[in-house]
Short mmCIF file of C-alpha atoms and ligand atoms in Angstrom, two decimals:
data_model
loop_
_atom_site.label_atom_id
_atom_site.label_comp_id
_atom_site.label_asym_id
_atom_site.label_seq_id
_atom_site.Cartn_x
_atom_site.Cartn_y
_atom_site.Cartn_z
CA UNK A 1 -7.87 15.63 -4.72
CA UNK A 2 -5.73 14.83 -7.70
CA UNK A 3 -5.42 11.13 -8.66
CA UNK A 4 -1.87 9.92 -9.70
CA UNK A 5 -2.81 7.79 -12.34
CA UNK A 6 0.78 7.35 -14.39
CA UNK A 7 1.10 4.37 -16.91
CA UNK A 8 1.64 2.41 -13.57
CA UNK A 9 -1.43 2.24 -11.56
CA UNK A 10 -0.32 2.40 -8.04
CA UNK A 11 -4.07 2.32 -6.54
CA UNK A 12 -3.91 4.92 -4.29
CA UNK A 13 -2.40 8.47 -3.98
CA UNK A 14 0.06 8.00 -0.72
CA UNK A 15 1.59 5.45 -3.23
CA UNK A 16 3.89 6.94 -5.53
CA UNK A 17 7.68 7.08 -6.95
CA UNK A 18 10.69 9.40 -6.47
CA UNK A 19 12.89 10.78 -9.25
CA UNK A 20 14.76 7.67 -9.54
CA UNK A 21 11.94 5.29 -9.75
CA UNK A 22 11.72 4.03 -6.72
CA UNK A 23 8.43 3.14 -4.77
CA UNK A 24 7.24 5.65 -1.86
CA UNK A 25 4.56 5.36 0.61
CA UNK A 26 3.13 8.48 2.36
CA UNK A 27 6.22 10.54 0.19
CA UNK A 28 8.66 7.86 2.54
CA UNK A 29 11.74 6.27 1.16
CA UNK A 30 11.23 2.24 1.53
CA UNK A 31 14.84 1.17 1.67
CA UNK A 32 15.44 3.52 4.62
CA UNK A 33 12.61 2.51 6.78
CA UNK A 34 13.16 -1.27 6.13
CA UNK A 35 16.64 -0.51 6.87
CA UNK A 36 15.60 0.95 10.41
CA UNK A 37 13.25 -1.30 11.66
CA UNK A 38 13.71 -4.82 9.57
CA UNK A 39 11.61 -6.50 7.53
CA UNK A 40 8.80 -7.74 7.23
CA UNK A 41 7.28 -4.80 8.11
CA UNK A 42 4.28 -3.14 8.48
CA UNK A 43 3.87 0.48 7.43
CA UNK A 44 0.18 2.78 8.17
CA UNK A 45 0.11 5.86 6.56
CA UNK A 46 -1.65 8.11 9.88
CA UNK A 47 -3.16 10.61 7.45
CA UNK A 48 -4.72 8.23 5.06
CA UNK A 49 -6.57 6.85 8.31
CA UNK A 50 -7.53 10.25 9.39
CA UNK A 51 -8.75 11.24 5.85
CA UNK A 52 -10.95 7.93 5.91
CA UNK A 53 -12.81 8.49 8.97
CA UNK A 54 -13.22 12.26 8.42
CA UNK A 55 -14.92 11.00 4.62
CA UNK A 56 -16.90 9.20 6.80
CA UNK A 57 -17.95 11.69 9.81
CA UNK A 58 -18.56 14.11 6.92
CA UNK A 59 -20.89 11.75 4.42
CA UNK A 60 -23.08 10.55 7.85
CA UNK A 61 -23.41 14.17 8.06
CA UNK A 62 -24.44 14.76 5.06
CA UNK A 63 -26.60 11.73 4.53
CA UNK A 64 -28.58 11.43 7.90
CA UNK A 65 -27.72 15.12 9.41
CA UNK A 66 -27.36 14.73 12.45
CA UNK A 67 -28.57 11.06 12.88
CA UNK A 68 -25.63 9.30 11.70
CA UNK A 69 -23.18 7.58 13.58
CA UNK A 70 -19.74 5.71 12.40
CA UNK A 71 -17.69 3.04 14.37
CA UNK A 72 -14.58 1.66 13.19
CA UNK A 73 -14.62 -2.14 12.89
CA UNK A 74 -11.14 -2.40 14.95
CA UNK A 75 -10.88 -5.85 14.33
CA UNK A 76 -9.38 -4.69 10.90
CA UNK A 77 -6.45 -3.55 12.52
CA UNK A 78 -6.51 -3.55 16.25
CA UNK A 79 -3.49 -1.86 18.65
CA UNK A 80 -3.28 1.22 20.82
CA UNK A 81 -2.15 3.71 18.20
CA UNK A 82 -4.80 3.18 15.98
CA UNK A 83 -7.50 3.50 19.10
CA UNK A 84 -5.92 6.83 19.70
CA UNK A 85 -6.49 8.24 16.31
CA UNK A 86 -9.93 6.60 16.76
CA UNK A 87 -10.18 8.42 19.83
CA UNK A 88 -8.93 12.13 18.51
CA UNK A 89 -11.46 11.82 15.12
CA UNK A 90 -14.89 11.27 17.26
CA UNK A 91 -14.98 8.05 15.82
CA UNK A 92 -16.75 5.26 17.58
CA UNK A 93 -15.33 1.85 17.86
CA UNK A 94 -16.72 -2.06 17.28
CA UNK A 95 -14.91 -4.41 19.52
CA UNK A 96 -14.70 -8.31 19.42
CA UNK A 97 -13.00 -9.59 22.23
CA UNK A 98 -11.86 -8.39 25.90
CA UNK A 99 -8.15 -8.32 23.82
CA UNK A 100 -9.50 -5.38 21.52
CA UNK A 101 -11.44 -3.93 24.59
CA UNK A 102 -8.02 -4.21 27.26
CA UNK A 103 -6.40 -2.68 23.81
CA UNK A 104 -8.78 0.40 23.40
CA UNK A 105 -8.77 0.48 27.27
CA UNK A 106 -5.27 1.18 27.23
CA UNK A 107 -5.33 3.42 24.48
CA UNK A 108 -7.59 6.02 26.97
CA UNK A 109 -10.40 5.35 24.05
CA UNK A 110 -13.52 6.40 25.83
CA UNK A 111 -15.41 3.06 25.91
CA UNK A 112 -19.25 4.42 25.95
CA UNK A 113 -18.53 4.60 22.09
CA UNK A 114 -17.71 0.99 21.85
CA UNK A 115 -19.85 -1.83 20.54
CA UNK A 116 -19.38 -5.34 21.60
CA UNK A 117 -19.96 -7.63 18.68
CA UNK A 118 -18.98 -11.77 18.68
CA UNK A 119 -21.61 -14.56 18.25
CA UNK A 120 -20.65 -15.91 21.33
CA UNK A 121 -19.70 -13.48 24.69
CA UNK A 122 -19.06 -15.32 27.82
CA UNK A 123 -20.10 -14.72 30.64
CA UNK A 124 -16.51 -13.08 31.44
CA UNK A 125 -16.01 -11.30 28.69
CA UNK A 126 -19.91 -9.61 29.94
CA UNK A 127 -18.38 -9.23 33.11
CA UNK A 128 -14.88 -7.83 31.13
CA UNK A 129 -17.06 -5.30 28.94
CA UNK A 130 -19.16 -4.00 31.68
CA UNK A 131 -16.47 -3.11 34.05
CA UNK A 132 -15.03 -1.03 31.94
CA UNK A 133 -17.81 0.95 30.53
CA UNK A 134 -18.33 -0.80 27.22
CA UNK A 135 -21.60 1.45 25.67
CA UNK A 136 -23.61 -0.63 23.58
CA UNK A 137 -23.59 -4.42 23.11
CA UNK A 138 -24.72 -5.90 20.23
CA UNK A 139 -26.36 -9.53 21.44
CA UNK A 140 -26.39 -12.17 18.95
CA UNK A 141 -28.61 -14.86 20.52
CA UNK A 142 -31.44 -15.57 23.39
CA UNK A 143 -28.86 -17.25 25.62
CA UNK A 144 -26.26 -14.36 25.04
CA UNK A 145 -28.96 -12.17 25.70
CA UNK A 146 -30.02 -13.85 29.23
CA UNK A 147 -26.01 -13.45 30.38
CA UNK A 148 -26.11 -9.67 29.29
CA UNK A 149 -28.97 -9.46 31.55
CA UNK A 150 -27.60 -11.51 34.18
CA UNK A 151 -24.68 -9.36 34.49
CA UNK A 152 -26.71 -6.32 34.25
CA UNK A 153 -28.97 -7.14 36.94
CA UNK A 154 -25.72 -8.15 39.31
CA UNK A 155 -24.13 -4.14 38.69
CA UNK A 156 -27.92 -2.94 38.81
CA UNK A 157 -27.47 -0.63 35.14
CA UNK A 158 -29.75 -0.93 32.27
CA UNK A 159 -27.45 -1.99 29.40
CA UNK A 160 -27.75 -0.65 25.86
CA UNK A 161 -28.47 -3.34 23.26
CA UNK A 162 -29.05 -3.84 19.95
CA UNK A 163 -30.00 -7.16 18.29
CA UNK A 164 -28.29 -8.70 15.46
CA UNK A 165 -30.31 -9.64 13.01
CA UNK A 166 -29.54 -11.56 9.73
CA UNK A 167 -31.62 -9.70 7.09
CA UNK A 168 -31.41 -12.98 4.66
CA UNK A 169 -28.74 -11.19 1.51
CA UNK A 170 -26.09 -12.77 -0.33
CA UNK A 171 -23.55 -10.21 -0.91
CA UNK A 172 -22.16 -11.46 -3.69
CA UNK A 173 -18.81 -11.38 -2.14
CA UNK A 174 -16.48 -14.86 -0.72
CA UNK A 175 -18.10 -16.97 1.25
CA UNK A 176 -15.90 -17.19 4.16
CA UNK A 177 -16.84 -13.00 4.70
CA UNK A 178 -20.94 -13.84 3.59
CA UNK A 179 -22.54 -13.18 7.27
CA UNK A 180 -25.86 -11.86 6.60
CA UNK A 181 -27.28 -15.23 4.97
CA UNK A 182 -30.08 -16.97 6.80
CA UNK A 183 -27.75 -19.58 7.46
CA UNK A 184 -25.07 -18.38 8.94
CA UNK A 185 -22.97 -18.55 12.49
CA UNK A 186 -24.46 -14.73 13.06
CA UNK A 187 -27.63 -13.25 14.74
CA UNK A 188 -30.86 -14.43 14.40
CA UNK A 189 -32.60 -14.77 11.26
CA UNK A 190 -36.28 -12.78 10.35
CA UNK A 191 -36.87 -15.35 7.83
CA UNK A 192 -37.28 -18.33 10.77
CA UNK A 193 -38.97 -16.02 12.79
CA UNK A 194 -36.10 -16.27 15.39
CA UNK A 195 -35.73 -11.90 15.07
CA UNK A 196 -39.07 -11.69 16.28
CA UNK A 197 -38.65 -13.69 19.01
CA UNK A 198 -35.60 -12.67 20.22
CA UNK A 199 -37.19 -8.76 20.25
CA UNK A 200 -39.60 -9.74 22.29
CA UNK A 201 -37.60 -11.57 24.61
CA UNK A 202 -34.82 -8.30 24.92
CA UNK A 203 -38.10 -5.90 25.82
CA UNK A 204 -39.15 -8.17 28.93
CA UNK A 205 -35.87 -8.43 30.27
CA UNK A 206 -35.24 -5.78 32.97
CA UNK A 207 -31.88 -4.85 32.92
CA UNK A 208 -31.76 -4.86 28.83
CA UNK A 209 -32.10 -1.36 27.33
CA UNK A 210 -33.15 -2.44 23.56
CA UNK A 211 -32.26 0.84 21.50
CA UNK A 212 -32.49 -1.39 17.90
CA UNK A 213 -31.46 -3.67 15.39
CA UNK A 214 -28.04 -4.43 14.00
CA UNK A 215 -26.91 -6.29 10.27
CA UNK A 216 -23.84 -6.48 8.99
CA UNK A 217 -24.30 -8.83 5.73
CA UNK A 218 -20.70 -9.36 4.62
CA UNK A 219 -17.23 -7.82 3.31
CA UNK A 220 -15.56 -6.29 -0.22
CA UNK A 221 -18.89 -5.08 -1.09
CA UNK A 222 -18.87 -3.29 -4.19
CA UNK A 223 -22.81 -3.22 -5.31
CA UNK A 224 -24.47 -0.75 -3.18
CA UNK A 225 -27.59 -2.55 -4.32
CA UNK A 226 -26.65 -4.42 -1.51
CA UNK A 227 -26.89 -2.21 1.01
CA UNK A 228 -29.88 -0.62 -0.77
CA UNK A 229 -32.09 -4.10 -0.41
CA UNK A 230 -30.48 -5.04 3.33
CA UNK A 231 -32.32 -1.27 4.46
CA UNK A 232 -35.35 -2.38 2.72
CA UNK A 233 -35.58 -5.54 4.55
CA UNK A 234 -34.70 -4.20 7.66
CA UNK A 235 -36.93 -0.80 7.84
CA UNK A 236 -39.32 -3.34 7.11
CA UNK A 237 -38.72 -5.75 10.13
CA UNK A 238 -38.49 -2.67 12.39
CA UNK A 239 -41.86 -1.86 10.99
CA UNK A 240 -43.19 -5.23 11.81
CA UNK A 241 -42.00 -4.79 15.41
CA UNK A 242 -44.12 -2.05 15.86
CA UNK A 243 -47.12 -3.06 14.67
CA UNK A 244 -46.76 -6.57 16.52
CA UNK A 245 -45.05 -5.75 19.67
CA UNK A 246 -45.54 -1.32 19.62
CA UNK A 247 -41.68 -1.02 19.90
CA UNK A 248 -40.09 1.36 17.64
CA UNK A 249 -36.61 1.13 17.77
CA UNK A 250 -34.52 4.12 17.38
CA UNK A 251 -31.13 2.93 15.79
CA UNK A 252 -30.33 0.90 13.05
CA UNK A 253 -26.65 -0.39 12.59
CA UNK A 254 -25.82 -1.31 9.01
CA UNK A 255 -22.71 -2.76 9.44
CA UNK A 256 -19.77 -2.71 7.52
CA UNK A 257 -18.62 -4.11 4.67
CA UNK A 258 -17.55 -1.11 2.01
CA UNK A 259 -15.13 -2.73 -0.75
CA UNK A 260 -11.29 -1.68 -1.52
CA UNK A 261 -9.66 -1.59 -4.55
CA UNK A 262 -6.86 -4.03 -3.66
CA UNK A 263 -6.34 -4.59 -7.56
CA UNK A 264 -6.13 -2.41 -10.92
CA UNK A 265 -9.33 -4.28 -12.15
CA UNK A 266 -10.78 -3.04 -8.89
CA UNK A 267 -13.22 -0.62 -8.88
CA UNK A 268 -12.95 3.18 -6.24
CA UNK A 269 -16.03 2.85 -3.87
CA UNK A 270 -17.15 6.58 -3.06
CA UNK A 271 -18.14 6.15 0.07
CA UNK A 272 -20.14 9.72 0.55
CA UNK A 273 -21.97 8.46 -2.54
CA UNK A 274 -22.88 5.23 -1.39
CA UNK A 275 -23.98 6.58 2.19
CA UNK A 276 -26.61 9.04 0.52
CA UNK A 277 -27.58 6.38 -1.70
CA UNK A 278 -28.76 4.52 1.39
CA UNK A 279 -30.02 7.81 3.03
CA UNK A 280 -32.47 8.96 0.31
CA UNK A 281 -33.52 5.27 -0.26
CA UNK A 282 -34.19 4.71 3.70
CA UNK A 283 -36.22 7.77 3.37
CA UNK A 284 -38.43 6.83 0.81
CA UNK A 285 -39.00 3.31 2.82
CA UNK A 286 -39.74 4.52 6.19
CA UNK A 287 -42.40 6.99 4.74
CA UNK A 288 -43.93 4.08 2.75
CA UNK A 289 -43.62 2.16 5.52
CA UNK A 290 -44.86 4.64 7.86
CA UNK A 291 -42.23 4.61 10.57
CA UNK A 292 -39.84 7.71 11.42
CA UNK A 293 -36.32 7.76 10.52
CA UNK A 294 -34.17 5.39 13.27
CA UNK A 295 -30.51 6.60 13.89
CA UNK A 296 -28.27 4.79 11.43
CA UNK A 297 -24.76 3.58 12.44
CA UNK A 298 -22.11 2.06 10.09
CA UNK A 299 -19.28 0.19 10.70
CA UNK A 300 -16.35 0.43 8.37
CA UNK A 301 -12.93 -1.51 8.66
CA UNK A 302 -11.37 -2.30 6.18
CA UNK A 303 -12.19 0.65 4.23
CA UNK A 304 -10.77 3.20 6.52
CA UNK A 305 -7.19 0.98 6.80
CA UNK A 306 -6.44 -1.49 4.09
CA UNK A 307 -5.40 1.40 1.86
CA UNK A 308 -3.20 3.11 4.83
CA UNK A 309 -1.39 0.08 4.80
CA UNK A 310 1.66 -1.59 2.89
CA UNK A 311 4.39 -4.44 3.93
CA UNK A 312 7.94 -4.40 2.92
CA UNK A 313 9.44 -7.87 2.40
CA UNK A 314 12.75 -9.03 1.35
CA UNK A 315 12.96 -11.42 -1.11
CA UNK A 316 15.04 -14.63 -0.04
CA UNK A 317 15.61 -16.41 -3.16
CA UNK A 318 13.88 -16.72 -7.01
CA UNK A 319 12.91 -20.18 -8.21
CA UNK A 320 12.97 -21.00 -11.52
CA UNK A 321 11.11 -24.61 -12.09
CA UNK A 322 11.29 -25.06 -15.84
CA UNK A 323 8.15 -25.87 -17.63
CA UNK A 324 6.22 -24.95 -14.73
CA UNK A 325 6.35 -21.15 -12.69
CA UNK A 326 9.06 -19.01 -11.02
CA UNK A 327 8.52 -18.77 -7.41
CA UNK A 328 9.57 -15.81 -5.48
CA UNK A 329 10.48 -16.80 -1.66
CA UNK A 330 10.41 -13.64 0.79
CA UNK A 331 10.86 -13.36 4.53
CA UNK A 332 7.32 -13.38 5.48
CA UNK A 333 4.18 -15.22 4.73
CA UNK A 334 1.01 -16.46 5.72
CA UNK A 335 2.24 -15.50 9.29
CA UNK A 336 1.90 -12.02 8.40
CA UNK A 337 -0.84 -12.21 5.81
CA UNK A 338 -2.97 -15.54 5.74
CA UNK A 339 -5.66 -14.16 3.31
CA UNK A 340 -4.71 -15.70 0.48
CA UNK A 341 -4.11 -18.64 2.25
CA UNK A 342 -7.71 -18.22 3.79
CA UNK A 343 -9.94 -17.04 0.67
CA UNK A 344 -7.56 -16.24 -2.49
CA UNK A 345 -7.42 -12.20 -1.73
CA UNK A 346 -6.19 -10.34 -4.30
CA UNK A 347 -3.35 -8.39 -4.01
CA UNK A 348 -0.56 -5.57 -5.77
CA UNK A 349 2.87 -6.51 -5.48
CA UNK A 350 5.77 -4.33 -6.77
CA UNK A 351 9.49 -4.06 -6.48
CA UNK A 352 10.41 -1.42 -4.66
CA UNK A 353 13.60 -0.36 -6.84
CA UNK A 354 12.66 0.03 -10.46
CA UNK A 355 14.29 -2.64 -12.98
CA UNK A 356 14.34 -0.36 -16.04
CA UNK A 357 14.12 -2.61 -19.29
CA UNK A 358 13.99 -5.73 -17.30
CA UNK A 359 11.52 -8.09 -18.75
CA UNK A 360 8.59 -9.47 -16.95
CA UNK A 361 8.00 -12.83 -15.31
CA UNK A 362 5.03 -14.36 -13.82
CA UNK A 363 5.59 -16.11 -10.76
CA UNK A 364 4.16 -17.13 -7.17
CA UNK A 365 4.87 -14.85 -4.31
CA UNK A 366 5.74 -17.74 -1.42
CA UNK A 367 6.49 -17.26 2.39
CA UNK A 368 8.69 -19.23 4.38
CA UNK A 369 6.42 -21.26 6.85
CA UNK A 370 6.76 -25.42 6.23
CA UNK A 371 3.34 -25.50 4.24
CA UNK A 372 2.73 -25.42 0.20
CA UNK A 373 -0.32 -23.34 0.81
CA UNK A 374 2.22 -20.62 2.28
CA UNK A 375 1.23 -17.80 -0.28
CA UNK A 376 1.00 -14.54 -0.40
CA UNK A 377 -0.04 -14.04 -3.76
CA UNK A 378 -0.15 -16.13 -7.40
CA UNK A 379 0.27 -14.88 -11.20
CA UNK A 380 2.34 -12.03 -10.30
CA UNK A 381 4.24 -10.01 -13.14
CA UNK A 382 7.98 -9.61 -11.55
CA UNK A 383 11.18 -8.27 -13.41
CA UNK A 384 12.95 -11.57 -14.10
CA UNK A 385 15.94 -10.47 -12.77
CA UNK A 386 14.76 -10.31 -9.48
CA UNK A 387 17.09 -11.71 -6.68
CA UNK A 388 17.73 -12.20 -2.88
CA UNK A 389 18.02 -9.23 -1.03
CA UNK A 390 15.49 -6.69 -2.95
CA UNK A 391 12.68 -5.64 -1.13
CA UNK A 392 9.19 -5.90 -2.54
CA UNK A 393 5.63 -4.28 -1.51
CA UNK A 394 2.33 -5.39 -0.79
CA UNK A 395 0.18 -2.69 -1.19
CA UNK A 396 -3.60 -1.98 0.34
CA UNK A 397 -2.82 -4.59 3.46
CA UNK A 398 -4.12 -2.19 6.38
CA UNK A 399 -6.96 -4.67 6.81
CA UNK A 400 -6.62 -8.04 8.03
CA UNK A 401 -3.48 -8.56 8.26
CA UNK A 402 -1.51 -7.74 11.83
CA UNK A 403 -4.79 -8.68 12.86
CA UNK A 404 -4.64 -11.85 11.68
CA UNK A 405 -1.33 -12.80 11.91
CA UNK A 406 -0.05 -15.99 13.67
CA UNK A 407 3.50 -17.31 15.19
CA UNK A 408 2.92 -20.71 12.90
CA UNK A 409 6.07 -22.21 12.96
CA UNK A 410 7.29 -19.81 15.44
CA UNK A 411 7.56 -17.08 13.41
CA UNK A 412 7.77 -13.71 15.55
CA UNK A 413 5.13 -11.00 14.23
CA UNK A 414 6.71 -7.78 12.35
CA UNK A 415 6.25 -4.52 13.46
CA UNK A 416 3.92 -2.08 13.10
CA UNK A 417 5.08 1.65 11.81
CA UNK A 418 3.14 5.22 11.43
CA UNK A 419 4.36 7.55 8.78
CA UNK A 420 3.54 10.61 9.26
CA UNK A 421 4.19 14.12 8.24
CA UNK A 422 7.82 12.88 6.80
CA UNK A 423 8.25 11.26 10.21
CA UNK A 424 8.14 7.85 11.53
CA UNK A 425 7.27 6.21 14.57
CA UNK A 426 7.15 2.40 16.26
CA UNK A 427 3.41 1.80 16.53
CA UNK A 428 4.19 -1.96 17.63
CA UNK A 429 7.63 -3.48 18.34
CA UNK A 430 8.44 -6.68 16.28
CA UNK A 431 8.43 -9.64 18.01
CA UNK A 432 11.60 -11.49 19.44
CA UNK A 433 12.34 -15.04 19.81
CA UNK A 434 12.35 -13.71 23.85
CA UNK A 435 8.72 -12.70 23.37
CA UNK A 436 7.88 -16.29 21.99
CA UNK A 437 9.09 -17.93 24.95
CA UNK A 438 8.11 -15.71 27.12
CA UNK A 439 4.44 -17.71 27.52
CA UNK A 440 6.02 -21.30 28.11
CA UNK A 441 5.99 -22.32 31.62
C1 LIG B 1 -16.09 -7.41 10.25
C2 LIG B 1 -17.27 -6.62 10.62
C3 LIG B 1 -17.38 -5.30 10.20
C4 LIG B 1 -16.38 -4.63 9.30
O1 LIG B 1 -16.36 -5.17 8.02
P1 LIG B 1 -15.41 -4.52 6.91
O2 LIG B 1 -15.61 -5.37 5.71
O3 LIG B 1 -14.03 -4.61 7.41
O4 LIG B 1 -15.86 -3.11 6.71
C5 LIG B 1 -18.47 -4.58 10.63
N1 LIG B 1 -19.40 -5.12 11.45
C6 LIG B 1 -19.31 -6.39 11.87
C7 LIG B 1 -20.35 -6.93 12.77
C8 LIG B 1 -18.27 -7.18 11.47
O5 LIG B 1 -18.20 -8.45 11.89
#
């Protein structure tokens, strides 16, 4: 693949510019498609999506032959089009919620390749899961575990499981996306001795298929060291399990967690590089450890969408508070995108028209909800003749951010569009002031 790399770095190839300058995603024109369907919007470039899973399908393959599985964390981005493509790659899925399962459900994703993750599954959402066919559940805790078996016992199936265990690494990355600490909401920890328990507490239950052990130790990881210590630590555990309790398990889930380059400084992850990086190091453990090979499953989400993802706003107004910063006010916010609200993301923004010769401003990219912390973005270079009506980009924000986004201040939600193949299609329609009041009784 040939990298664009002109004096502008736009981050990824399906970013680009046309002969007059102007900003194109997936070879699309902007202007056109925010004139069609409004802004804010939400644009997914469908090949970039299918290119990501297919790098991962192939680097499994090539790292663990034919013992490597990949599920998409959908929580990244989560509606029925995206489940579909899901669906036609082979890909498997991770699900969080009976939302995300009704929405892969709907979708026609077949749901023995779905895993059921959340620290805390009730009792209905067991029930949800299980009548519809949900594969593998991944329980967090004893009492979770007791309800899967409950359930299990009522529909008289032997449910897959694996355990999540927290393998006791700091990532390095924020600490609002740090999960695989010892303290931490997730899983049960080896260091307290809890991992052990719980294992031997999934093998006496009847109804509980244990097939292994599940980590996932945290988000925008760039230091495969990372993942290169969390195998270490949990070949080891799975070798511990054997000796003390003579159960092997067979798969090993790794999580997610794979950084994007949201930012120039940012580095490119190569993803087939880090996977066989893992491989030949999980190797060389289990034969010191004495232990065969388990499975290995990972879980990318935000890697396979951020970068298939871009939002078009249109700038309302440019504030100019002397002796102090320029903010620029656009037509969406943390409604659409709360990350920097939540943890400070980085992020690109660029004008989707070129200002040739224009100088440069820094300023604060602001949304319109009735809070200061409204921002989408800080210490952004602008052309200072920026006004109301052009339309800016967010690049990289297929992760995280329909997901995420809220009807604060009764906002309605944008919609969602697929580019692809010089087409374009509604993915999800924006919302309506109808849809908003559509829940009040
Ligand atoms: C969020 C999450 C993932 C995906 O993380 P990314 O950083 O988006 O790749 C994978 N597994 C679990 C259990 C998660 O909670």
């Amino acid at each position: 693949m040939i990298e664009i790399q002109n004096r502008e770095d736009l981050l990824c190839e399906n970013v680009g510019r046309d002969e007059s300058g102007a900003l194109t995603f997936a070879g699309q024109d902007l202007a056109a498609l925010a004139k069609i369907y409004g802004t804010p919007l939400y644009l997914y470039d469908e090949a970039r999506i299918r290119e990501k899973m297919r790098t991962y399908l192939s680097a499994v393959e090539k790292a663990f032959g034919g013992r490597g599985h990949v599920q998409y964390a959908s929580k990244a981005a989560s509606f029925k089009r995206i489940y579909e493509i899901a669906a036609e790659e082979g890909f498997g899925i991770d699900v969080v919620s009976c939302g995300e399962i009704y929405t892969a459900y709907a979708a026609g994703f077949p749901l023995e390749r779905a895993y059921f993750h959340s620290n805390n599954k009730t009792d209905a959402d067991i029930a949800f899961a299980m009548d519809r066919g949900v594969g593998t559940f991944v329980a967090d805790n004893a009492e979770e575990l007791y309800a899967i078996e409950n359930e299990a016992a009522k529909r008289g199936i032997s449910q897959r499981v694996l355990l999540r265990i927290t393998p006791g690494i700091d990532p390095h990355t924020y600490a609002a996306v740090a999960t695989g600490k010892v303290d931490s909401k997730f899983g049960s920890a080896i260091e307290t001795g809890q991992a052990a328990s719980i294992t031997a507490l999934a093998l006496s239950l009847p109804h509980v298929k244990l097939c292994g052990f599940h980590c996932h130790v945290g988000s925008q990881i760039f230091d495969e060291s990372v993942y290169l210590s969390t195998q270490r630590i949990m070949l080891g555990f799975i070798a511990e399990m054997y000796r003390t309790q003579g159960y092997l398990a067979e798969e090993l889930d790794l999580g997610g967690g794979l950084g994007v380059r949201y930012t120039k400084d940012q580095p490119t992850l190569d993803i087939e590089k880090t996977l066989c990086a893992v491989a030949d190091a999980m190797k060389k453990t289990a034969a010191e450890l004495g232990i065969p090979m388990p499975a290995v499953s990972f879980e990318p989400g935000r890697s396979i969408v951020a970068d298939a993802g871009m939002t078009l706003y249109r700038v309302g107004s440019r504030k100019k508070i002397p002796g102090y910063k320029t903010y620029i006010s656009v037509d969406g916010g943390m409604t659409d995108n709360p990350r920097f609200a939540l943890y400070g993301s980085p992020y690109t923004v660029l004008p989707v028209l070129p200002h040739k010769g224009a100088e440069e401003e820094i300023c604060s990219v602001v949304g319109r909800c009735c809070e200061s912390g409204d921002i989408l973005q800080e210490g952004v270079s602008l052309p200072a003749d920026l006004c109301r009506g052009e339309l800016i980009a967010m690049l990289t924000t297929g992760a995280y951010q329909y997901a995420m986004a809220s009807n604060y201040n009764r906002i309605p939600r944008p919609a969602v569009v697929m580019l692809r193949d010089g087409a374009h299609r509604l993915a999800v329609r924006r919302e309506t002031v109808e849809d908003l009041v559509s829940l009040d009784v």
